Amino acid sequence: MTAHARAGAQAHTAPADDGARHDWTLDQILALFGLPFSDLLFQAHCVYRRTFDPNQIQACTLLSIKTGGCPEDCGYCAQSIHHATGVQAQKLMSVDDVAAAARRAREAGSGRFCMGAAWRSLGERNVDRITDMIKAVKAVGMETCVTLGMLTGDQARRLKAAGLDYYNHNVDTSEAFYSTIITTRTYQDRLDTLAHVHDAGIKVCSGGILGMGEARADRAGMLMTLSNLPHHPDSVPINMLVPVAGTPLEDAGKLDPLEFVRTIAVARILMPGAFVRLSAGRESMSDEMQALCFFAGANSAFLGDRLLTAPNTDRDADMRLFERLGIEIMPPETADAAAE
Ligand code: SAM
Ligand code: DTB
Ligand code: SF4
């Protein structure tokens, strides 16, 4: 472990919520958003350095274990049956195929393997296959994350018993804007699943999407929800909308890249101990924009050719960018220690 990594890991082994606030008001968060850009980035970067090594990022790999055919109507999603996007529905993958994909990801240097299913909720008949997948990926030596839609408390406890590390369940946007994007479930449904996940002792991964036509107050509202949870999420993915033809949001328009960077910076200030992930949409970002996001406190990314259905940035291009920035990929064992 490098000295930097050691310092980062040690600083982070303090409880993630140590000294962090859970009582942010919307006005206070909007005041952060409204700072001069350099002041905001300076403040975020100082917070970042206190908790993490700013020259290391965590590498995660995504795999769609069950694609398409989802009954939910999320306005951004290629996998909803409500939108004609041309995505072919596929059955739940076999445990062997998932384990083989995890081994390839581990060999490519990834520390966390995130398995996504296009489900509204986890069906009882699939629980055993999912727990077998979790055990198989753990056996490869990777951290496990799944995102399977809504969970009951009992299901969350069974996933935990199988060794699950993280559950991804995004609030996606502010409570006020939510019903503009999704009508088939409520914001409270999302919060209930997050509570089940946390209560079962699984680490929470929750964030959202920017560029869906929301206002700055919605971006601030989303971060207020996340940072005022009883425990901050351990991972906060911030996705830039990947516009998908056939979805209601295909023409949502481009968000100002500097506003995206501001959102990363505010997330870092509000949730100092979280891995803030620069998630979907990196393919449409310039190297300079990504560099600003890393400076502002983003310290996790999906590597590999694909996200779930959308393409991701080319691995070689990512490696060249990290080299130009002097950023190392966090060794999986360091990422594990930092996440404890
Ligand atoms: N069905 C599960 C659910 O919704 O929780 C898990 C999979 S779902 C695809 C995971 C997350 O991916 C969504 O909550 C959303 O934040 C993100 N996502 C999906 N489509 C996206 C898109 N086109 N652009 C950016 N993010 C997207
Ligand atoms: C998250 O916040 N982003 C990832 C992961 N969690 C599951 C998914 C991004 C999906 C991008 C669109 C697609 O591939 O279909
Ligand atoms: Fe289904 Fe998840 Fe896509 Fe919504 S985001 S349509 S729940 S796969």
mmCIF file of C-alpha atoms and ligand atoms in Angstrom:
data_model
loop_
_atom_site.group_PDB
_atom_site.id
_atom_site.type_symbol
_atom_site.label_atom_id
_atom_site.label_comp_id
_atom_site.label_asym_id
_atom_site.label_seq_id
_atom_site.Cartn_x
_atom_site.Cartn_y
_atom_site.Cartn_z
ATOM 1 C CA MET A 1 0.000 0.000 0.000
ATOM 2 C CA THR A 2 1.364 3.459 -0.854
ATOM 3 C CA ALA A 3 1.728 6.131 1.825
ATOM 4 C CA HIS A 4 -1.083 8.039 0.182
ATOM 5 C CA ALA A 5 -3.339 5.000 0.186
ATOM 6 C CA ARG A 6 -2.514 4.288 3.821
ATOM 7 C CA ALA A 7 -3.343 7.823 4.855
ATOM 8 C CA GLY A 8 -6.582 7.692 2.904
ATOM 9 C CA ALA A 9 -7.593 4.324 4.289
ATOM 10 C CA GLN A 10 -6.738 5.267 7.879
ATOM 11 C CA ALA A 11 -8.574 8.545 7.711
ATOM 12 C CA HIS A 12 -11.562 6.721 6.358
ATOM 13 C CA THR A 13 -11.651 3.909 8.903
ATOM 14 C CA ALA A 14 -13.187 6.467 11.265
ATOM 15 C CA PRO A 15 -16.969 6.037 11.090
ATOM 16 C CA ALA A 16 -18.067 7.433 7.725
ATOM 17 C CA ASP A 17 -20.509 9.707 9.526
ATOM 18 C CA ASP A 18 -18.000 10.962 12.085
ATOM 19 C CA GLY A 19 -18.766 14.654 12.531
ATOM 20 C CA ALA A 20 -20.790 14.797 9.341
ATOM 21 C CA ARG A 21 -24.060 16.691 9.326
ATOM 22 C CA HIS A 22 -27.531 15.286 8.681
ATOM 23 C CA ASP A 23 -29.503 18.492 9.028
ATOM 24 C CA TRP A 24 -28.834 20.396 5.812
ATOM 25 C CA THR A 25 -31.524 22.795 4.645
ATOM 26 C CA LEU A 26 -32.277 23.399 0.993
ATOM 27 C CA ASP A 27 -31.206 27.041 1.344
ATOM 28 C CA GLN A 28 -27.821 26.028 2.787
ATOM 29 C CA ILE A 29 -27.243 23.572 -0.057
ATOM 30 C CA LEU A 30 -28.312 26.120 -2.658
ATOM 31 C CA ALA A 31 -25.876 28.572 -1.075
ATOM 32 C CA LEU A 32 -23.065 26.062 -1.740
ATOM 33 C CA PHE A 33 -24.235 25.671 -5.341
ATOM 34 C CA GLY A 34 -24.218 29.457 -5.684
ATOM 35 C CA LEU A 35 -20.597 29.974 -4.592
ATOM 36 C CA PRO A 36 -18.115 31.243 -7.165
ATOM 37 C CA PHE A 37 -16.910 28.132 -9.025
ATOM 38 C CA SER A 38 -13.336 28.304 -7.702
ATOM 39 C CA ASP A 39 -14.486 28.822 -4.110
ATOM 40 C CA LEU A 40 -16.797 25.813 -4.335
ATOM 41 C CA LEU A 41 -14.138 23.581 -5.859
ATOM 42 C CA PHE A 42 -11.529 24.682 -3.323
ATOM 43 C CA GLN A 43 -13.863 23.914 -0.423
ATOM 44 C CA ALA A 44 -14.850 20.528 -1.880
ATOM 45 C CA HIS A 45 -11.248 19.596 -2.584
ATOM 46 C CA CYS A 46 -10.186 20.451 0.988
ATOM 47 C CA VAL A 47 -12.948 18.196 2.362
ATOM 48 C CA TYR A 48 -11.904 15.479 -0.101
ATOM 49 C CA ARG A 49 -8.238 15.559 0.984
ATOM 50 C CA ARG A 50 -9.196 15.203 4.641
ATOM 51 C CA THR A 51 -10.959 11.891 3.983
ATOM 52 C CA PHE A 52 -9.376 10.281 0.925
ATOM 53 C CA ASP A 53 -6.231 10.126 -1.142
ATOM 54 C CA PRO A 54 -7.214 12.505 -3.966
ATOM 55 C CA ASN A 55 -5.062 10.662 -6.495
ATOM 56 C CA GLN A 56 -6.798 7.310 -6.272
ATOM 57 C CA ILE A 57 -10.085 6.168 -7.654
ATOM 58 C CA GLN A 58 -12.091 3.068 -7.030
ATOM 59 C CA ALA A 59 -12.799 0.976 -10.148
ATOM 60 C CA CYS A 60 -16.159 -0.767 -10.479
ATOM 61 C CA THR A 61 -17.484 -3.014 -13.221
ATOM 62 C CA LEU A 62 -21.133 -3.285 -14.196
ATOM 63 C CA LEU A 63 -22.946 -6.312 -15.564
ATOM 64 C CA SER A 64 -26.572 -6.476 -16.620
ATOM 65 C CA ILE A 65 -27.631 -9.869 -15.262
ATOM 66 C CA LYS A 66 -31.225 -9.495 -16.458
ATOM 67 C CA THR A 67 -31.872 -7.063 -19.277
ATOM 68 C CA GLY A 68 -35.041 -5.304 -20.495
ATOM 69 C CA GLY A 69 -38.739 -6.040 -20.088
ATOM 70 C CA CYS A 70 -39.071 -3.902 -16.937
ATOM 71 C CA PRO A 71 -42.653 -2.932 -15.951
ATOM 72 C CA GLU A 72 -41.565 0.413 -14.430
ATOM 73 C CA ASP A 73 -41.897 3.604 -16.501
ATOM 74 C CA CYS A 74 -38.676 5.474 -15.553
ATOM 75 C CA GLY A 75 -38.500 8.185 -18.213
ATOM 76 C CA TYR A 76 -34.758 7.822 -18.788
ATOM 77 C CA CYS A 77 -34.512 4.047 -19.039
ATOM 78 C CA ALA A 78 -33.794 1.936 -22.110
ATOM 79 C CA GLN A 79 -35.151 -1.157 -20.344
ATOM 80 C CA SER A 80 -38.723 -0.092 -19.614
ATOM 81 C CA ILE A 81 -41.525 -1.869 -21.503
ATOM 82 C CA HIS A 82 -43.241 1.532 -21.723
ATOM 83 C CA HIS A 83 -40.654 2.870 -24.178
ATOM 84 C CA ALA A 84 -39.841 1.587 -27.691
ATOM 85 C CA THR A 85 -36.057 1.581 -27.419
ATOM 86 C CA GLY A 86 -35.211 -1.642 -29.264
ATOM 87 C CA VAL A 87 -33.571 -3.257 -26.206
ATOM 88 C CA GLN A 88 -34.157 -7.022 -26.382
ATOM 89 C CA ALA A 89 -35.397 -8.558 -23.129
ATOM 90 C CA GLN A 90 -33.129 -11.324 -21.826
ATOM 91 C CA LYS A 91 -33.540 -13.876 -19.060
ATOM 92 C CA LEU A 92 -31.617 -13.870 -15.778
ATOM 93 C CA MET A 93 -28.036 -15.017 -16.454
ATOM 94 C CA SER A 94 -26.576 -18.244 -15.083
ATOM 95 C CA VAL A 95 -24.348 -18.173 -11.994
ATOM 96 C CA ASP A 96 -21.428 -19.628 -14.013
ATOM 97 C CA ASP A 97 -21.615 -16.886 -16.660
ATOM 98 C CA VAL A 98 -21.733 -14.190 -13.962
ATOM 99 C CA ALA A 99 -18.731 -15.711 -12.154
ATOM 100 C CA ALA A 100 -16.769 -15.796 -15.442
ATOM 101 C CA ALA A 101 -17.538 -12.096 -16.051
ATOM 102 C CA ALA A 102 -16.432 -11.263 -12.494
ATOM 103 C CA ARG A 103 -13.116 -13.089 -12.999
ATOM 104 C CA ARG A 104 -12.467 -11.064 -16.172
ATOM 105 C CA ALA A 105 -13.281 -7.825 -14.327
ATOM 106 C CA ARG A 106 -10.975 -8.740 -11.444
ATOM 107 C CA GLU A 107 -8.153 -9.552 -13.871
ATOM 108 C CA ALA A 108 -8.677 -6.121 -15.456
ATOM 109 C CA GLY A 109 -8.112 -4.498 -12.026
ATOM 110 C CA SER A 110 -11.661 -3.842 -10.908
ATOM 111 C CA GLY A 111 -12.400 -4.130 -7.185
ATOM 112 C CA ARG A 112 -16.170 -4.008 -7.156
ATOM 113 C CA PHE A 113 -18.628 -5.970 -9.288
ATOM 114 C CA CYS A 114 -22.093 -4.461 -9.641
ATOM 115 C CA MET A 115 -24.903 -6.634 -10.997
ATOM 116 C CA GLY A 116 -28.040 -4.930 -12.277
ATOM 117 C CA ALA A 117 -31.443 -6.415 -13.046
ATOM 118 C CA ALA A 118 -34.309 -4.694 -14.868
ATOM 119 C CA TRP A 119 -36.878 -5.510 -12.214
ATOM 120 C CA ARG A 120 -39.411 -3.452 -10.277
ATOM 121 C CA SER A 121 -38.642 -5.629 -7.267
ATOM 122 C CA LEU A 122 -36.832 -8.844 -6.422
ATOM 123 C CA GLY A 123 -39.168 -11.822 -7.005
ATOM 124 C CA GLU A 124 -39.017 -14.623 -4.430
ATOM 125 C CA ARG A 125 -38.312 -17.217 -7.132
ATOM 126 C CA ASN A 126 -35.052 -15.431 -8.014
ATOM 127 C CA VAL A 127 -33.619 -14.987 -4.528
ATOM 128 C CA ASP A 128 -31.650 -18.262 -4.486
ATOM 129 C CA ARG A 129 -30.004 -17.585 -7.874
ATOM 130 C CA ILE A 130 -29.037 -14.078 -6.762
ATOM 131 C CA THR A 131 -27.558 -15.282 -3.461
ATOM 132 C CA ASP A 132 -25.552 -17.903 -5.415
ATOM 133 C CA MET A 133 -24.250 -15.128 -7.699
ATOM 134 C CA ILE A 134 -23.208 -13.043 -4.699
ATOM 135 C CA LYS A 135 -21.305 -16.004 -3.212
ATOM 136 C CA ALA A 136 -19.648 -16.753 -6.564
ATOM 137 C CA VAL A 137 -18.456 -13.153 -7.023
ATOM 138 C CA LYS A 138 -17.189 -12.987 -3.437
ATOM 139 C CA ALA A 139 -15.222 -16.185 -4.158
ATOM 140 C CA VAL A 140 -13.487 -14.340 -7.021
ATOM 141 C CA GLY A 141 -12.263 -11.833 -4.422
ATOM 142 C CA MET A 142 -14.367 -8.826 -5.370
ATOM 143 C CA GLU A 143 -16.708 -6.565 -3.463
ATOM 144 C CA THR A 144 -20.294 -7.246 -4.478
ATOM 145 C CA CYS A 145 -23.043 -4.797 -5.341
ATOM 146 C CA VAL A 146 -26.492 -5.574 -6.731
ATOM 147 C CA THR A 147 -29.316 -3.369 -7.948
ATOM 148 C CA LEU A 148 -32.554 -5.331 -8.255
ATOM 149 C CA GLY A 149 -35.355 -2.847 -7.575
ATOM 150 C CA MET A 150 -37.407 -2.846 -4.390
ATOM 151 C CA LEU A 151 -36.583 -5.264 -1.548
ATOM 152 C CA THR A 152 -38.410 -6.403 1.568
ATOM 153 C CA GLY A 153 -36.592 -6.390 4.899
ATOM 154 C CA ASP A 154 -36.439 -10.195 4.886
ATOM 155 C CA GLN A 155 -34.907 -10.264 1.381
ATOM 156 C CA ALA A 156 -32.311 -7.688 2.398
ATOM 157 C CA ARG A 157 -31.296 -9.901 5.337
ATOM 158 C CA ARG A 158 -30.944 -12.920 3.015
ATOM 159 C CA LEU A 159 -28.740 -10.977 0.607
ATOM 160 C CA LYS A 160 -26.607 -9.848 3.545
ATOM 161 C CA ALA A 161 -26.301 -13.451 4.774
ATOM 162 C CA ALA A 162 -24.970 -14.406 1.315
ATOM 163 C CA GLY A 163 -22.181 -11.849 1.751
ATOM 164 C CA LEU A 164 -23.539 -8.846 -0.163
ATOM 165 C CA ASP A 165 -21.499 -5.680 0.433
ATOM 166 C CA TYR A 166 -23.522 -2.939 -1.339
ATOM 167 C CA TYR A 167 -27.052 -2.419 -2.609
ATOM 168 C CA ASN A 168 -27.574 0.257 -5.284
ATOM 169 C CA HIS A 169 -30.956 1.972 -5.221
ATOM 170 C CA ASN A 170 -31.018 5.527 -6.515
ATOM 171 C CA VAL A 171 -33.400 8.250 -5.382
ATOM 172 C CA ASP A 172 -32.610 9.650 -8.857
ATOM 173 C CA THR A 173 -33.787 13.252 -8.282
ATOM 174 C CA SER A 174 -35.618 15.456 -5.769
ATOM 175 C CA GLU A 175 -38.860 14.343 -4.173
ATOM 176 C CA ALA A 176 -40.615 17.255 -5.903
ATOM 177 C CA PHE A 177 -39.427 16.310 -9.410
ATOM 178 C CA TYR A 178 -39.732 12.522 -8.991
ATOM 179 C CA SER A 179 -43.289 12.074 -10.330
ATOM 180 C CA THR A 180 -42.323 13.944 -13.521
ATOM 181 C CA ILE A 181 -39.872 11.120 -14.285
ATOM 182 C CA ILE A 182 -41.485 7.992 -12.775
ATOM 183 C CA THR A 183 -45.143 7.283 -12.026
ATOM 184 C CA THR A 184 -45.112 3.554 -11.212
ATOM 185 C CA ARG A 185 -43.586 3.930 -7.724
ATOM 186 C CA THR A 186 -43.169 6.679 -5.161
ATOM 187 C CA TYR A 187 -40.197 8.413 -3.612
ATOM 188 C CA GLN A 188 -41.204 6.864 -0.295
ATOM 189 C CA ASP A 189 -40.963 3.375 -1.894
ATOM 190 C CA ARG A 190 -37.313 4.184 -2.670
ATOM 191 C CA LEU A 191 -36.629 5.404 0.868
ATOM 192 C CA ASP A 192 -38.301 2.312 2.363
ATOM 193 C CA THR A 193 -35.983 -0.017 0.421
ATOM 194 C CA LEU A 194 -32.952 2.058 1.440
ATOM 195 C CA ALA A 195 -34.019 1.655 5.086
ATOM 196 C CA HIS A 196 -34.371 -2.142 4.679
ATOM 197 C CA VAL A 197 -30.903 -2.306 3.109
ATOM 198 C CA HIS A 198 -29.306 -0.258 5.860
ATOM 199 C CA ASP A 199 -31.115 -2.105 8.643
ATOM 200 C CA ALA A 200 -29.866 -5.429 7.241
ATOM 201 C CA GLY A 201 -26.274 -4.179 7.573
ATOM 202 C CA ILE A 202 -25.655 -3.818 3.812
ATOM 203 C CA LYS A 203 -23.794 -0.711 2.674
ATOM 204 C CA VAL A 204 -26.006 1.722 0.806
ATOM 205 C CA CYS A 205 -25.205 2.971 -2.696
ATOM 206 C CA SER A 206 -27.638 5.704 -3.678
ATOM 207 C CA GLY A 207 -27.467 8.702 -5.959
ATOM 208 C CA GLY A 208 -29.208 9.970 -9.048
ATOM 209 C CA ILE A 209 -29.220 11.355 -12.551
ATOM 210 C CA LEU A 210 -28.535 14.893 -13.727
ATOM 211 C CA GLY A 211 -29.645 16.410 -17.031
ATOM 212 C CA MET A 212 -33.278 15.231 -16.998
ATOM 213 C CA GLY A 213 -34.632 18.783 -17.279
ATOM 214 C CA GLU A 214 -34.580 19.268 -13.503
ATOM 215 C CA ALA A 215 -33.834 22.629 -11.894
ATOM 216 C CA ARG A 216 -30.830 23.357 -9.661
ATOM 217 C CA ALA A 217 -33.250 23.182 -6.697
ATOM 218 C CA ASP A 218 -33.951 19.559 -7.674
ATOM 219 C CA ARG A 219 -30.257 18.693 -7.789
ATOM 220 C CA ALA A 220 -29.905 20.330 -4.376
ATOM 221 C CA GLY A 221 -33.056 18.572 -3.132
ATOM 222 C CA MET A 222 -31.709 15.188 -4.187
ATOM 223 C CA LEU A 223 -28.458 15.803 -2.293
ATOM 224 C CA MET A 224 -30.449 17.034 0.705
ATOM 225 C CA THR A 225 -32.395 13.737 0.804
ATOM 226 C CA LEU A 226 -29.192 11.683 0.575
ATOM 227 C CA SER A 227 -27.178 13.688 3.085
ATOM 228 C CA ASN A 228 -30.005 13.861 5.618
ATOM 229 C CA LEU A 229 -30.523 10.078 5.698
ATOM 230 C CA PRO A 230 -29.808 8.727 9.207
ATOM 231 C CA HIS A 231 -26.531 7.375 7.769
ATOM 232 C CA HIS A 232 -24.942 8.825 4.664
ATOM 233 C CA PRO A 233 -24.800 6.397 1.745
ATOM 234 C CA ASP A 234 -21.386 4.717 1.482
ATOM 235 C CA SER A 235 -21.466 5.252 -2.294
ATOM 236 C CA VAL A 236 -23.137 8.080 -4.183
ATOM 237 C CA PRO A 237 -23.340 7.524 -7.946
ATOM 238 C CA ILE A 238 -23.914 10.710 -9.903
ATOM 239 C CA ASN A 239 -25.046 9.814 -13.417
ATOM 240 C CA MET A 240 -25.264 12.180 -16.373
ATOM 241 C CA LEU A 241 -28.351 11.249 -18.360
ATOM 242 C CA VAL A 242 -27.490 8.974 -21.282
ATOM 243 C CA PRO A 243 -30.232 10.050 -23.693
ATOM 244 C CA VAL A 244 -31.848 6.941 -25.178
ATOM 245 C CA ALA A 245 -33.896 7.143 -28.389
ATOM 246 C CA GLY A 246 -37.484 6.093 -27.735
ATOM 247 C CA THR A 247 -37.573 7.290 -24.111
ATOM 248 C CA PRO A 248 -39.485 10.426 -23.044
ATOM 249 C CA LEU A 249 -36.132 12.020 -22.129
ATOM 250 C CA GLU A 250 -34.360 11.439 -25.440
ATOM 251 C CA ASP A 251 -34.471 15.194 -26.146
ATOM 252 C CA ALA A 252 -33.964 16.431 -22.576
ATOM 253 C CA GLY A 253 -31.136 18.727 -23.674
ATOM 254 C CA LYS A 254 -27.616 18.954 -22.384
ATOM 255 C CA LEU A 255 -26.831 20.072 -18.838
ATOM 256 C CA ASP A 256 -24.083 22.700 -18.490
ATOM 257 C CA PRO A 257 -20.955 20.623 -17.724
ATOM 258 C CA LEU A 258 -19.887 23.116 -15.033
ATOM 259 C CA GLU A 259 -23.230 22.603 -13.271
ATOM 260 C CA PHE A 260 -22.496 18.868 -13.244
ATOM 261 C CA VAL A 261 -19.092 19.572 -11.674
ATOM 262 C CA ARG A 262 -20.742 21.820 -9.091
ATOM 263 C CA THR A 263 -23.100 18.982 -8.142
ATOM 264 C CA ILE A 264 -20.157 16.614 -7.609
ATOM 265 C CA ALA A 265 -18.468 19.258 -5.434
ATOM 266 C CA VAL A 266 -21.570 19.794 -3.295
ATOM 267 C CA ALA A 267 -22.042 16.022 -2.902
ATOM 268 C CA ARG A 268 -18.423 15.769 -1.660
ATOM 269 C CA ILE A 269 -18.919 18.570 0.886
ATOM 270 C CA LEU A 270 -22.206 17.142 2.201
ATOM 271 C CA MET A 271 -21.022 13.500 2.340
ATOM 272 C CA PRO A 272 -17.278 13.584 3.089
ATOM 273 C CA GLY A 273 -16.928 9.840 3.748
ATOM 274 C CA ALA A 274 -18.768 8.555 0.685
ATOM 275 C CA PHE A 275 -17.342 7.248 -2.535
ATOM 276 C CA VAL A 276 -18.781 9.754 -5.023
ATOM 277 C CA ARG A 277 -19.017 7.926 -8.327
ATOM 278 C CA LEU A 278 -18.730 9.604 -11.703
ATOM 279 C CA SER A 279 -21.180 7.105 -13.190
ATOM 280 C CA ALA A 280 -23.098 6.938 -16.458
ATOM 281 C CA GLY A 281 -22.475 9.504 -19.168
ATOM 282 C CA ARG A 282 -18.663 9.736 -19.055
ATOM 283 C CA GLU A 283 -18.640 8.888 -22.750
ATOM 284 C CA SER A 284 -20.133 12.298 -23.504
ATOM 285 C CA MET A 285 -17.737 14.166 -21.156
ATOM 286 C CA SER A 286 -14.464 15.789 -22.182
ATOM 287 C CA ASP A 287 -11.253 14.790 -20.428
ATOM 288 C CA GLU A 288 -11.154 18.284 -18.927
ATOM 289 C CA MET A 289 -14.640 17.942 -17.450
ATOM 290 C CA GLN A 290 -13.776 14.567 -15.918
ATOM 291 C CA ALA A 291 -10.565 16.061 -14.491
ATOM 292 C CA LEU A 292 -12.610 18.797 -12.807
ATOM 293 C CA CYS A 293 -14.991 16.160 -11.402
ATOM 294 C CA PHE A 294 -12.042 14.227 -9.925
ATOM 295 C CA PHE A 295 -10.639 17.449 -8.443
ATOM 296 C CA ALA A 296 -14.065 18.262 -6.983
ATOM 297 C CA GLY A 297 -14.139 14.929 -5.155
ATOM 298 C CA ALA A 298 -15.350 12.182 -7.480
ATOM 299 C CA ASN A 299 -13.340 9.076 -6.582
ATOM 300 C CA SER A 300 -15.054 6.150 -8.208
ATOM 301 C CA ALA A 301 -15.958 5.207 -11.786
ATOM 302 C CA PHE A 302 -17.312 2.366 -13.864
ATOM 303 C CA LEU A 303 -14.601 0.931 -16.081
ATOM 304 C CA GLY A 304 -15.273 -1.382 -19.007
ATOM 305 C CA ASP A 305 -16.890 -1.233 -22.418
ATOM 306 C CA ARG A 306 -20.501 -1.326 -21.244
ATOM 307 C CA LEU A 307 -22.704 0.096 -18.532
ATOM 308 C CA LEU A 308 -25.969 -1.891 -18.459
ATOM 309 C CA THR A 309 -27.234 -1.375 -22.007
ATOM 310 C CA ALA A 310 -25.282 1.753 -22.980
ATOM 311 C CA PRO A 311 -21.650 1.905 -24.075
ATOM 312 C CA ASN A 312 -19.037 3.191 -21.621
ATOM 313 C CA THR A 313 -15.749 4.937 -22.356
ATOM 314 C CA ASP A 314 -13.037 2.843 -23.886
ATOM 315 C CA ARG A 315 -10.759 1.275 -21.258
ATOM 316 C CA ASP A 316 -7.558 2.377 -23.003
ATOM 317 C CA ALA A 317 -8.815 5.974 -23.179
ATOM 318 C CA ASP A 318 -9.592 5.811 -19.449
ATOM 319 C CA MET A 319 -6.105 4.505 -18.654
ATOM 320 C CA ARG A 320 -4.490 7.266 -20.729
ATOM 321 C CA LEU A 321 -6.571 9.903 -18.932
ATOM 322 C CA PHE A 322 -5.718 8.521 -15.474
ATOM 323 C CA GLU A 323 -2.043 8.491 -16.406
ATOM 324 C CA ARG A 324 -2.178 12.115 -17.624
ATOM 325 C CA LEU A 325 -3.856 13.080 -14.331
ATOM 326 C CA GLY A 326 -1.547 11.022 -12.114
ATOM 327 C CA ILE A 327 -4.529 9.064 -10.817
ATOM 328 C CA GLU A 328 -4.043 5.450 -9.733
ATOM 329 C CA ILE A 329 -6.718 2.811 -9.527
ATOM 330 C CA MET A 330 -7.263 1.971 -5.875
ATOM 331 C CA PRO A 331 -6.082 -1.578 -5.198
ATOM 332 C CA PRO A 332 -9.177 -3.637 -4.318
ATOM 333 C CA GLU A 333 -7.846 -4.399 -0.830
ATOM 334 C CA THR A 334 -7.405 -0.658 -0.146
ATOM 335 C CA ALA A 335 -10.898 0.046 -1.395
ATOM 336 C CA ASP A 336 -12.204 -2.689 0.942
ATOM 337 C CA ALA A 337 -10.382 -1.186 3.927
ATOM 338 C CA ALA A 338 -11.519 2.321 3.065
ATOM 339 C CA ALA A 339 -15.104 1.189 2.843
ATOM 340 C CA GLU A 340 -15.131 -0.499 6.284
HETATM 341 N N1 SAM B 1 -34.170 -1.716 -11.838
HETATM 342 C C1 SAM B 1 -33.348 -1.307 -10.780
HETATM 343 C C2 SAM B 1 -33.667 0.089 -10.286
HETATM 344 O O1 SAM B 1 -34.233 0.868 -11.007
HETATM 345 O O2 SAM B 1 -33.316 0.369 -9.153
HETATM 346 C C3 SAM B 1 -31.872 -1.386 -11.093
HETATM 347 C C4 SAM B 1 -31.325 -0.969 -12.427
HETATM 348 S S1 SAM B 1 -31.483 0.731 -12.883
HETATM 349 C C5 SAM B 1 -31.009 0.690 -14.553
HETATM 350 C C6 SAM B 1 -30.169 1.554 -12.003
HETATM 351 C C7 SAM B 1 -30.024 3.033 -12.169
HETATM 352 O O3 SAM B 1 -29.379 3.314 -13.411
HETATM 353 C C8 SAM B 1 -31.255 3.902 -12.181
HETATM 354 O O4 SAM B 1 -31.766 4.145 -10.911
HETATM 355 C C9 SAM B 1 -30.731 5.178 -12.819
HETATM 356 O O5 SAM B 1 -30.254 6.060 -11.825
HETATM 357 C C10 SAM B 1 -29.564 4.681 -13.683
HETATM 358 N N2 SAM B 1 -29.879 4.845 -15.126
HETATM 359 C C11 SAM B 1 -30.704 4.075 -15.842
HETATM 360 N N3 SAM B 1 -30.785 4.520 -17.120
HETATM 361 C C12 SAM B 1 -29.994 5.600 -17.209
HETATM 362 C C13 SAM B 1 -29.678 6.512 -18.262
HETATM 363 N N4 SAM B 1 -30.207 6.408 -19.480
HETATM 364 N N5 SAM B 1 -28.805 7.515 -17.993
HETATM 365 C C14 SAM B 1 -28.265 7.642 -16.763
HETATM 366 N N6 SAM B 1 -28.543 6.819 -15.726
HETATM 367 C C15 SAM B 1 -29.398 5.811 -15.934
HETATM 368 C C1 DTB B 2 -26.019 3.771 -11.288
HETATM 369 O O1 DTB B 2 -26.263 4.748 -10.566
HETATM 370 N N1 DTB B 2 -25.597 3.821 -12.549
HETATM 371 C C2 DTB B 2 -25.437 2.509 -13.103
HETATM 372 C C3 DTB B 2 -25.657 1.600 -11.872
HETATM 373 N N2 DTB B 2 -26.111 2.522 -10.875
HETATM 374 C C4 DTB B 2 -26.471 0.386 -11.963
HETATM 375 C C5 DTB B 2 -26.341 2.239 -14.262
HETATM 376 C C6 DTB B 2 -26.174 3.226 -15.377
HETATM 377 C C7 DTB B 2 -27.057 2.819 -16.513
HETATM 378 C C8 DTB B 2 -26.795 3.641 -17.746
HETATM 379 C C9 DTB B 2 -27.718 3.328 -18.851
HETATM 380 C C10 DTB B 2 -27.637 1.945 -19.409
HETATM 381 O O2 DTB B 2 -26.573 1.324 -19.469
HETATM 382 O O3 DTB B 2 -28.710 1.447 -19.821
HETATM 383 FE FE1 SF4 B 3 -36.815 -0.718 -14.557
HETATM 384 FE FE2 SF4 B 3 -34.732 0.164 -13.157
HETATM 385 FE FE3 SF4 B 3 -35.066 0.874 -15.744
HETATM 386 FE FE4 SF4 B 3 -36.698 1.862 -13.911
HETATM 387 S S1 SF4 B 3 -34.452 2.210 -14.020
HETATM 388 S S2 SF4 B 3 -37.309 1.012 -15.908
HETATM 389 S S3 SF4 B 3 -36.866 0.149 -12.492
HETATM 390 S S4 SF4 B 3 -34.657 -1.155 -14.976
#
